[in-house]
XYZ file of C-alpha atoms in Angstrom:
299
model
C 0.000 0.000 0.000
C 2.072 2.885 -1.278
C 1.299 6.533 -0.691
C 2.873 9.139 -2.921
C 4.607 12.294 -1.813
C 2.813 15.620 -1.731
C 5.571 17.703 -3.224
C 3.823 18.259 -6.534
C 0.234 17.272 -5.897
C 0.755 14.543 -8.453
C -1.820 12.026 -7.359
C -4.743 13.927 -8.878
C -2.862 14.593 -12.100
C -2.521 10.986 -13.220
C -4.584 9.327 -15.870
C -5.106 5.615 -16.261
C -4.897 3.704 -19.512
C -7.269 0.906 -20.387
C -5.402 -0.683 -23.288
C -3.843 -4.117 -22.845
C -0.295 -4.374 -24.173
C 0.419 -7.683 -25.872
C 4.068 -8.658 -25.335
C 5.049 -11.771 -27.308
C 5.913 -14.742 -25.130
C 9.621 -15.018 -24.390
C 10.365 -11.382 -25.202
C 11.062 -8.375 -23.019
C 9.674 -4.873 -23.642
C 12.172 -2.376 -24.988
C 11.521 0.527 -22.633
C 8.307 1.615 -20.895
C 4.978 1.947 -22.700
C 1.662 2.826 -21.082
C -0.869 0.068 -20.755
C -2.084 -2.953 -18.831
C 0.176 -6.008 -18.802
C -0.762 -9.510 -17.740
C 1.627 -10.920 -15.150
C 1.852 -14.208 -13.249
C -0.153 -12.916 -10.271
C -2.802 -10.913 -12.169
C -2.074 -7.700 -14.025
C -0.073 -4.524 -13.707
C -0.529 -1.105 -15.243
C 2.210 1.259 -16.335
C 1.167 4.921 -16.290
C 3.160 7.916 -17.487
C 3.597 10.600 -14.803
C 1.814 13.630 -16.237
C 3.887 16.016 -14.094
C 7.276 14.478 -14.879
C 8.282 13.628 -18.432
C 10.767 11.058 -17.097
C 8.407 9.544 -14.526
C 6.432 6.308 -14.540
C 3.934 4.854 -12.084
C 3.357 1.137 -11.612
C 0.103 -0.340 -10.316
C -0.079 -4.025 -9.416
C -3.536 -5.575 -9.298
C -5.076 -2.137 -8.955
C -2.856 -0.983 -6.068
C -0.246 1.743 -6.544
C 3.141 0.100 -6.110
C 6.049 2.169 -7.414
C 7.290 5.312 -9.098
C 10.397 5.552 -11.267
C 12.182 8.623 -12.594
C 14.242 7.358 -15.520
C 16.530 10.401 -15.482
C 17.115 10.612 -11.725
C 17.347 7.384 -9.678
C 17.822 9.485 -6.530
C 14.315 10.928 -6.858
C 11.877 8.928 -4.706
C 8.272 9.995 -5.101
C 6.821 7.861 -2.278
C 7.537 9.383 1.099
C 8.005 6.070 2.939
C 10.808 5.192 0.499
C 12.483 8.521 1.256
C 12.298 7.687 4.951
C 13.854 4.264 4.361
C 16.662 5.785 2.298
C 17.322 8.394 4.998
C 17.562 5.701 7.669
C 20.005 3.554 5.670
C 22.134 6.599 4.832
C 22.107 7.611 8.484
C 23.824 4.323 9.373
C 26.120 4.282 6.331
C 26.733 7.792 4.926
C 27.321 7.363 1.166
C 30.990 7.358 0.238
C 33.170 5.902 -2.473
C 33.885 2.219 -2.044
C 31.058 1.474 0.426
C 30.271 -2.165 -0.367
C 26.898 -2.542 1.269
C 25.011 -5.805 0.867
C 21.274 -5.290 0.529
C 18.271 -7.594 0.270
C 14.912 -6.270 -0.934
C 11.910 -8.475 -0.216
C 9.357 -7.256 -2.747
C 10.456 -5.848 -6.059
C 7.859 -3.671 -7.754
C 9.732 -1.296 -10.044
C 12.949 -1.605 -7.969
C 12.823 2.090 -7.044
C 14.879 1.745 -3.860
C 17.340 -0.669 -5.429
C 18.012 1.894 -8.204
C 18.407 4.604 -5.557
C 20.939 2.641 -3.524
C 22.855 1.635 -6.640
C 23.398 5.337 -7.353
C 24.112 6.281 -3.723
C 26.426 3.285 -3.214
C 27.818 2.285 -6.643
C 29.800 -0.623 -5.149
C 26.825 -2.105 -3.304
C 25.619 -5.618 -4.057
C 21.841 -5.966 -3.969
C 19.339 -8.769 -4.471
C 15.674 -8.057 -5.138
C 13.268 -10.934 -4.465
C 10.100 -10.767 -6.562
C 7.456 -13.488 -6.521
C 6.130 -12.586 -9.970
C 8.543 -13.729 -12.663
C 6.722 -11.971 -15.486
C 6.711 -8.676 -13.590
C 10.449 -9.003 -12.953
C 10.975 -9.551 -16.671
C 8.938 -6.476 -17.551
C 10.728 -4.272 -15.017
C 14.109 -5.286 -16.442
C 12.923 -4.258 -19.902
C 11.200 -1.040 -18.869
C 13.748 0.532 -16.573
C 17.247 -0.587 -17.652
C 18.255 -1.794 -14.184
C 21.886 -2.363 -13.192
C 23.145 -5.816 -14.133
C 24.314 -8.595 -11.824
C 26.269 -8.779 -9.600
C 25.427 -5.175 -8.683
C 21.695 -5.872 -8.793
C 20.190 -9.320 -9.105
C 16.486 -10.026 -9.495
C 15.645 -13.360 -7.930
C 12.215 -14.776 -8.676
C 10.749 -16.558 -5.670
C 8.612 -16.298 -2.575
C 10.248 -13.940 -0.081
C 10.170 -16.241 2.933
C 11.363 -19.296 1.049
C 14.290 -17.352 -0.380
C 15.217 -15.782 2.957
C 15.292 -19.165 4.664
C 17.931 -20.384 2.186
C 20.340 -17.466 2.636
C 23.661 -17.724 4.461
C 23.960 -16.173 7.910
C 25.576 -12.743 8.393
C 25.491 -11.867 4.689
C 23.319 -8.723 4.470
C 23.839 -5.239 5.882
C 20.245 -4.208 5.337
C 17.045 -6.074 4.557
C 13.954 -4.208 3.388
C 10.523 -5.828 3.568
C 8.066 -4.153 1.222
C 5.696 -6.951 0.239
C 1.943 -6.506 -0.032
C -1.048 -8.572 -1.015
C -3.686 -5.873 -1.271
C -3.271 -3.484 1.643
C -1.357 -5.778 4.024
C 1.853 -7.792 4.090
C 1.273 -11.572 3.861
C 1.253 -12.962 7.391
C 4.103 -15.487 6.871
C 6.413 -12.471 6.369
C 5.375 -10.854 9.651
C 5.851 -13.603 12.240
C 8.452 -14.043 14.960
C 9.735 -17.172 13.225
C 10.326 -15.314 9.970
C 11.932 -12.415 11.831
C 14.409 -14.862 13.377
C 15.487 -15.811 9.850
C 15.957 -12.095 9.130
C 18.177 -11.763 12.221
C 20.202 -14.791 11.146
C 20.856 -13.351 7.674
C 21.731 -9.836 8.893
C 25.379 -9.080 9.602
C 26.313 -7.486 12.956
C 25.162 -3.871 12.923
C 22.676 -4.602 10.142
C 19.203 -3.094 9.893
C 15.857 -4.714 9.166
C 13.481 -2.125 7.665
C 9.805 -2.783 6.946
C 6.958 -0.916 5.302
C 3.988 -1.489 7.587
C 0.695 -0.417 6.043
C -2.358 0.061 8.198
C -5.773 1.551 8.780
C -6.450 4.208 11.439
C -6.997 1.587 14.169
C -3.251 0.748 13.878
C -3.859 -2.864 14.924
C -1.591 -4.249 12.229
C 1.139 -1.688 12.957
C 1.086 -2.460 16.678
C 1.460 -6.193 16.022
C 4.257 -5.537 13.526
C 6.002 -3.379 16.121
C 5.517 -5.976 18.880
C 7.014 -8.713 16.707
C 10.028 -6.653 15.660
C 10.599 -5.416 19.228
C 10.558 -9.000 20.520
C 13.357 -9.921 18.110
C 15.620 -6.868 18.164
C 17.238 -4.982 21.024
C 16.871 -1.641 19.235
C 13.860 -0.411 17.256
C 12.350 2.743 15.811
C 9.328 3.927 13.853
C 9.240 6.704 11.257
C 5.887 8.145 10.189
C 4.053 11.412 9.767
C 2.091 12.731 12.781
C -1.335 11.941 11.303
C -0.384 8.307 10.837
C 1.141 8.037 14.312
C -2.114 9.380 15.793
C -4.288 6.955 13.821
C -5.972 9.602 11.696
C -5.572 8.024 8.248
C -4.667 4.983 6.208
C -1.003 4.940 5.319
C 2.478 3.640 5.920
C 4.853 3.437 8.854
C 8.515 2.583 8.453
C 9.710 0.296 11.243
C 13.233 -0.920 11.864
C 15.116 -3.288 14.130
C 18.825 -3.761 14.773
C 21.308 -5.110 17.298
C 22.778 -1.605 17.596
C 21.063 1.753 18.354
C 19.139 3.374 15.509
C 18.122 6.819 16.722
C 21.384 8.510 17.643
C 21.837 10.668 14.536
C 20.357 14.187 14.908
C 20.846 14.719 11.175
C 18.286 11.980 10.511
C 15.587 13.750 12.513
C 16.277 17.024 10.713
C 16.223 15.359 7.306
C 12.879 13.701 8.011
C 11.319 16.940 9.208
C 12.515 18.752 6.106
C 10.757 16.531 3.573
C 7.607 17.228 1.598
C 5.743 15.138 4.199
C 7.485 15.858 7.524
C 7.970 12.716 9.579
C 8.741 12.044 13.218
C 10.914 9.346 14.788
C 9.742 7.201 17.672
C 12.675 5.794 19.620
C 12.883 2.308 21.113
C 11.057 3.276 24.309
C 8.187 4.803 22.344
C 7.987 1.819 19.990
C 7.722 -0.608 22.898
C 5.050 1.515 24.559
C 3.117 1.611 21.255
C 3.293 -2.195 20.986
C 2.884 -3.013 24.686
C -0.607 -4.525 24.601
C -0.348 -6.219 21.213
C 0.544 -9.855 20.576
C 3.696 -11.051 18.884
C 2.701 -12.837 15.681
C 3.653 -16.505 15.289
C 3.454 -19.121 12.593
C 0.411 -21.390 12.911
C 1.078 -24.148 15.413
C 4.166 -22.516 16.932
C 2.501 -20.498 19.726
């Protein structure tokens, strides 16, 4: 469940196309073209950004998923992605030769992977996407960096994570949705233990937690992450933190403190949608009366 930034009032300026684009089997599109495309899990729609001649929006099964600026990989139109990027850069300020190892659970248009490739040219990233046809389209539309800098791995996010070697990723981003919520198997304590195993010391687990104003899902997400990690934080705008709208919270867990950089707080307040940081104490208070999620049969 992605929410776009408010910097240009772009949401109301988009138009949707109804035409179905027929891509011959076994071929890859040569650059983006508006239309509806059939994919393995349903359909996706590629829409030109009417306020940005280099911009493209991607809907997956009717839900807004991603925005890409072909000319500027460092432009992130969705505010929660800007918050994630700010958090990662707070831990590892971009510099030449920084060989970060990143894992993205959920691909979409690979907006964040493109961003980090530009910010950290020596990074090695893997994007896990369950929909093989979508991954093929995205490669053709957006001219993504080639392996080993950026690998697209087709598979189910939990199954892939469970096969990965311990201590091999500096950051892991979970941004997987089925409709408005993340599939439950990717939110449990058992899955989060696999995340901890794969993260290197000092690594960060970052999740996009979408929720309604009752914040039930967000509280359970926070409780599960707080049970696994010694240090946590939440980034969100004040309306979301107060349960006044549908939207996204960015949550993170790590074995080292996350909220010690004053530059991060200033950067988040200076965005088009100003965001606040809740520290570990506030996160645990937010989650205090909510259950930790478990796999069926493991309670």
